[in-house]
């Protein structure tokens, strides 16, 4: 539990820094996380950039974005291997 508490403190500090980012920097970070995840495309699309900019306008916290993406990918990766495979993630709208 101590490790989780320390991570929260660091993430809080990171969130404060992200609040000072421009829309361009925010979108770049969101898209960098997106393309770094397994089962996602190596390139982004115009609609992905537009959605990330909308999240910036809505002041969506970095922790929410990161958590949603990591949870979705973890659920996909930890599925029962006997189930049929899922199609790759093709858009940021998946999250």
XYZ file of N, CA, C and O in Angstrom:
380
model
N 0.816 -1.190 0.000
C 0.000 0.000 0.000
C 0.862 1.257 0.000
O 0.446 2.261 -0.514
N 2.040 1.205 0.578
C 2.898 2.387 0.586
C 3.320 2.770 -0.820
O 3.431 3.947 -1.128
N 3.539 1.784 -1.652
C 3.947 2.073 -3.029
C 2.823 2.806 -3.754
O 3.049 3.772 -4.449
N 1.587 2.371 -3.567
C 0.465 3.041 -4.217
C 0.340 4.473 -3.728
O 0.079 5.372 -4.510
N 0.522 4.704 -2.446
C 0.429 6.061 -1.918
C 1.505 6.944 -2.527
O 1.258 8.085 -2.898
N 2.724 6.420 -2.663
C 3.795 7.196 -3.279
C 3.493 7.497 -4.735
O 3.760 8.583 -5.215
N 2.946 6.521 -5.456
C 2.606 6.752 -6.849
C 1.549 7.838 -6.971
O 1.604 8.664 -7.848
N 0.591 7.851 -6.080
C -0.448 8.877 -6.141
C 0.153 10.259 -5.953
O -0.218 11.187 -6.629
N 1.095 10.377 -5.047
C 1.722 11.686 -4.841
C 2.457 12.126 -6.090
O 2.349 13.253 -6.508
N 3.198 11.209 -6.703
C 3.926 11.562 -7.923
C 2.957 11.906 -9.043
O 3.157 12.850 -9.762
N 1.902 11.141 -9.179
C 0.942 11.415 -10.236
C 0.264 12.754 -10.011
O -0.021 13.478 -10.942
N -0.019 13.090 -8.778
C -0.621 14.382 -8.481
C 0.274 15.512 -8.933
O -0.168 16.495 -9.512
N 1.567 15.365 -8.676
C 2.517 16.378 -9.118
C 2.556 16.429 -10.637
O 2.617 17.506 -11.232
N 2.497 15.278 -11.281
C 2.488 15.240 -12.734
C 1.227 15.917 -13.260
O 1.272 16.658 -14.223
N 0.094 15.678 -12.603
C -1.150 16.276 -13.057
C -1.075 17.797 -12.974
O -1.584 18.494 -13.836
N -0.432 18.322 -11.930
C -0.286 19.764 -11.831
C 0.529 20.307 -12.993
O 0.230 21.364 -13.539
N 1.560 19.581 -13.405
C 2.358 20.016 -14.538
C 1.547 19.930 -15.826
O 1.648 20.786 -16.684
N 0.714 18.915 -15.973
C -0.072 18.759 -17.194
C -1.130 19.840 -17.306
O -1.527 20.195 -18.409
N -1.587 20.365 -16.180
C -2.569 21.441 -16.237
C -1.990 22.682 -16.897
O -2.730 23.516 -17.400
N -0.681 22.840 -16.895
C -0.036 23.993 -17.508
C 0.358 23.743 -18.953
O 0.987 24.590 -19.567
N 0.015 22.597 -19.498
C 0.385 22.266 -20.867
C -0.522 22.992 -21.861
O -1.682 23.251 -21.573
N 0.009 23.257 -23.026
C -0.813 23.770 -24.115
C -1.619 22.619 -24.686
O -1.341 21.447 -24.420
N -2.595 22.939 -25.497
C -3.410 21.898 -26.112
C -2.535 21.001 -26.988
O -2.728 19.778 -27.016
N -1.553 21.578 -27.663
C -0.661 20.786 -28.517
C 0.131 19.776 -27.679
O 0.241 18.610 -28.050
N 0.667 20.211 -26.551
C 1.457 19.310 -25.692
C 0.577 18.222 -25.077
O 0.984 17.067 -24.977
N -0.624 18.599 -24.658
C -1.565 17.646 -24.064
C -1.924 16.557 -25.082
O -1.873 15.371 -24.784
N -2.283 16.991 -26.287
C -2.652 16.046 -27.340
C -1.472 15.129 -27.657
O -1.645 13.919 -27.814
N -0.281 15.692 -27.721
C 0.908 14.884 -28.021
C 1.123 13.811 -26.961
O 1.460 12.663 -27.292
N 0.929 14.151 -25.700
C 1.116 13.154 -24.629
C 0.055 12.060 -24.688
O 0.357 10.883 -24.491
N -1.184 12.446 -24.928
C -2.258 11.450 -25.028
C -1.976 10.495 -26.177
O -2.065 9.267 -26.027
N -1.613 11.043 -27.323
C -1.369 10.199 -28.487
C -0.118 9.339 -28.324
O -0.080 8.207 -28.802
N 0.878 9.855 -27.628
C 2.085 9.058 -27.368
C 1.749 7.850 -26.495
O 2.232 6.745 -26.743
N 0.914 8.062 -25.485
C 0.492 6.934 -24.646
C -0.314 5.940 -25.475
O -0.085 4.736 -25.399
N -1.211 6.439 -26.286
C -2.069 5.595 -27.114
C -1.267 4.685 -28.043
O -1.482 3.474 -28.077
N -0.325 5.242 -28.776
C 0.427 4.416 -29.733
C 1.442 3.506 -29.042
O 1.913 2.552 -29.650
N 1.759 3.784 -27.778
C 2.704 2.924 -27.066
C 2.042 1.668 -26.500
O 2.738 0.738 -26.089
N 0.728 1.630 -26.482
C 0.013 0.487 -25.914
C -0.038 -0.672 -26.901
O -0.064 -0.460 -28.114
N -0.080 -1.911 -26.379
C -0.211 -3.060 -27.280
C -1.580 -3.071 -27.949
O -2.547 -2.555 -27.400
N -1.633 -3.638 -29.109
C -2.861 -3.801 -29.882
C -3.457 -2.477 -30.349
O -4.648 -2.372 -30.609
N -2.624 -1.432 -30.424
C -3.066 -0.158 -30.984
C -2.220 0.140 -32.219
O -1.111 -0.370 -32.356
N -2.716 0.975 -33.121
C -1.940 1.275 -34.325
C -0.672 2.057 -34.000
O -0.575 2.709 -32.960
N 0.285 1.983 -34.885
C 1.542 2.707 -34.666
C 1.429 4.167 -35.092
O 2.301 4.963 -34.778
N 0.352 4.510 -35.798
C 0.114 5.892 -36.226
C -1.266 6.332 -35.771
O -2.175 5.516 -35.644
N -1.411 7.624 -35.557
C -2.717 8.142 -35.156
C -3.452 8.682 -36.372
O -2.870 8.926 -37.419
N -4.722 8.878 -36.187
C -5.584 9.396 -37.242
C -6.068 10.788 -36.830
O -6.006 11.157 -35.660
N -6.568 11.519 -37.787
C -7.084 12.869 -37.536
C -8.153 12.862 -36.447
O -8.182 13.742 -35.580
N -9.025 11.863 -36.441
C -10.086 11.798 -35.431
C -9.521 11.553 -34.032
O -10.100 12.016 -33.052
N -8.401 10.842 -33.938
C -7.750 10.633 -32.637
C -7.242 11.964 -32.079
O -7.419 12.269 -30.899
N -6.618 12.749 -32.936
C -6.111 14.060 -32.512
C -7.262 14.976 -32.100
O -7.177 15.700 -31.113
N -8.342 14.910 -32.839
C -9.510 15.740 -32.526
C -10.110 15.351 -31.172
O -10.457 16.228 -30.369
N -10.210 14.059 -30.908
C -10.759 13.606 -29.631
C -9.858 14.022 -28.470
O -10.348 14.481 -27.432
N -8.552 13.883 -28.625
C -7.628 14.301 -27.568
C -7.754 15.800 -27.301
O -7.705 16.237 -26.146
N -7.940 16.596 -28.333
C -8.132 18.038 -28.157
C -9.447 18.327 -27.437
O -9.522 19.241 -26.610
N -10.480 17.532 -27.702
C -11.744 17.678 -26.979
C -11.560 17.379 -25.496
O -12.124 18.064 -24.642
N -10.773 16.348 -25.195
C -10.508 16.020 -23.792
C -9.800 17.177 -23.097
O -10.070 17.468 -21.943
N -8.891 17.840 -23.809
C -8.205 19.011 -23.246
C -9.216 20.115 -22.951
O -9.186 20.713 -21.874
N -10.114 20.363 -23.882
C -11.137 21.397 -23.701
C -12.036 21.072 -22.515
O -12.459 21.970 -21.790
N -12.307 19.794 -22.315
C -13.155 19.359 -21.205
C -12.378 19.257 -19.893
O -12.956 18.900 -18.873
N -11.080 19.559 -19.933
C -10.200 19.500 -18.754
C -10.205 18.103 -18.130
O -10.244 17.947 -16.911
N -10.152 17.098 -18.964
C -10.117 15.717 -18.492
C -8.753 15.433 -17.863
O -7.719 15.645 -18.502
N -8.755 14.995 -16.636
C -7.513 14.768 -15.894
C -6.679 13.661 -16.538
O -7.210 12.678 -17.059
N -5.374 13.840 -16.483
C -4.441 12.865 -17.053
C -4.652 11.488 -16.429
O -4.601 10.477 -17.122
N -4.907 11.429 -15.127
C -5.094 10.144 -14.450
C -6.289 9.385 -15.017
O -6.279 8.159 -15.082
N -7.321 10.103 -15.414
C -8.506 9.460 -15.983
C -8.168 8.845 -17.340
O -8.523 7.699 -17.625
N -7.471 9.600 -18.162
C -7.087 9.103 -19.485
C -6.172 7.895 -19.354
O -6.404 6.844 -19.950
N -5.124 8.051 -18.569
C -4.158 6.971 -18.392
C -4.819 5.731 -17.804
O -4.613 4.610 -18.282
N -5.647 5.918 -16.796
C -6.323 4.791 -16.151
C -7.251 4.058 -17.100
O -7.287 2.823 -17.125
N -8.017 4.799 -17.897
C -8.941 4.171 -18.840
C -8.193 3.349 -19.877
O -8.577 2.218 -20.197
N -7.108 3.917 -20.385
C -6.344 3.192 -21.413
C -5.674 1.949 -20.843
O -5.735 0.868 -21.443
N -5.053 2.082 -19.699
C -4.356 0.939 -19.105
C -5.336 -0.152 -18.683
O -5.061 -1.340 -18.866
N -6.487 0.237 -18.144
C -7.486 -0.750 -17.742
C -8.023 -1.508 -18.954
O -8.140 -2.736 -18.933
N -8.324 -0.789 -20.014
C -8.849 -1.445 -21.215
C -7.839 -2.427 -21.808
O -8.194 -3.554 -22.169
N -6.593 -2.013 -21.886
C -5.561 -2.886 -22.453
C -5.307 -4.081 -21.533
O -5.146 -5.216 -22.002
N -5.316 -3.852 -20.225
C -5.119 -4.958 -19.283
C -6.244 -5.988 -19.410
O -5.988 -7.190 -19.423
N -7.466 -5.513 -19.528
C -8.596 -6.441 -19.680
C -8.471 -7.247 -20.962
O -8.776 -8.438 -20.997
N -8.026 -6.608 -22.026
C -7.863 -7.322 -23.295
C -6.741 -8.349 -23.210
O -6.860 -9.450 -23.713
N -5.635 -7.961 -22.576
C -4.467 -8.847 -22.504
C -4.681 -10.018 -21.539
O -4.086 -11.077 -21.719
N -5.501 -9.822 -20.533
C -5.707 -10.857 -19.516
C -6.956 -11.699 -19.765
O -7.386 -12.430 -18.890
N -7.536 -11.575 -20.941
C -8.697 -12.406 -21.306
C -8.329 -13.875 -21.314
O -7.179 -14.244 -21.507
N -9.342 -14.683 -21.174
C -9.160 -16.130 -21.273
C -8.624 -16.453 -22.666
O -9.243 -16.102 -23.674
N -7.470 -17.115 -22.754
C -6.884 -17.402 -24.070
C -7.726 -18.355 -24.924
O -7.523 -18.447 -26.130
N -8.660 -19.052 -24.317
C -9.513 -19.959 -25.074
C -10.639 -19.228 -25.795
O -11.267 -19.782 -26.684
N -10.889 -17.975 -25.422
C -11.913 -17.185 -26.096
C -11.365 -16.704 -27.438
O -10.154 -16.581 -27.610
N -12.246 -16.423 -28.391
C -11.764 -15.935 -29.687
C -11.008 -14.608 -29.516
O -11.378 -13.790 -28.674
N -9.973 -14.391 -30.296
C -9.199 -13.155 -30.152
C -10.018 -11.932 -30.564
O -10.885 -12.003 -31.435
N -9.741 -10.824 -29.911
C -10.407 -9.565 -30.235
C -9.695 -8.876 -31.388
O -8.491 -9.074 -31.597
N -10.420 -8.064 -32.110
C -9.819 -7.259 -33.164
C -8.912 -6.207 -32.531
O -9.138 -5.786 -31.395
N -7.876 -5.747 -33.212
C -7.022 -4.704 -32.650
C -7.798 -3.407 -32.429
O -8.821 -3.166 -33.072
N -7.307 -2.595 -31.535
C -7.904 -1.288 -31.277
C -7.526 -0.387 -32.442
O -6.357 -0.236 -32.765
N -8.498 0.232 -33.070
C -8.227 1.023 -34.267
C -8.368 2.519 -34.054
O -8.009 3.307 -34.916
N -8.939 2.931 -32.898
C -9.205 4.340 -32.694
C -9.117 4.695 -31.214
O -9.402 3.866 -30.346
N -8.762 5.928 -30.946
C -8.753 6.439 -29.573
C -10.160 6.449 -28.984
O -10.335 6.397 -27.769
N -11.169 6.475 -29.835
C -12.568 6.458 -29.365
C -12.899 5.155 -28.618
O -13.881 5.103 -27.897
N -12.100 4.116 -28.775
C -12.317 2.865 -28.060
C -12.331 3.111 -26.551
O -13.060 2.471 -25.816
N -11.512 4.045 -26.098
C -11.366 4.289 -24.674
C -12.420 5.246 -24.175
O -12.681 5.379 -23.040
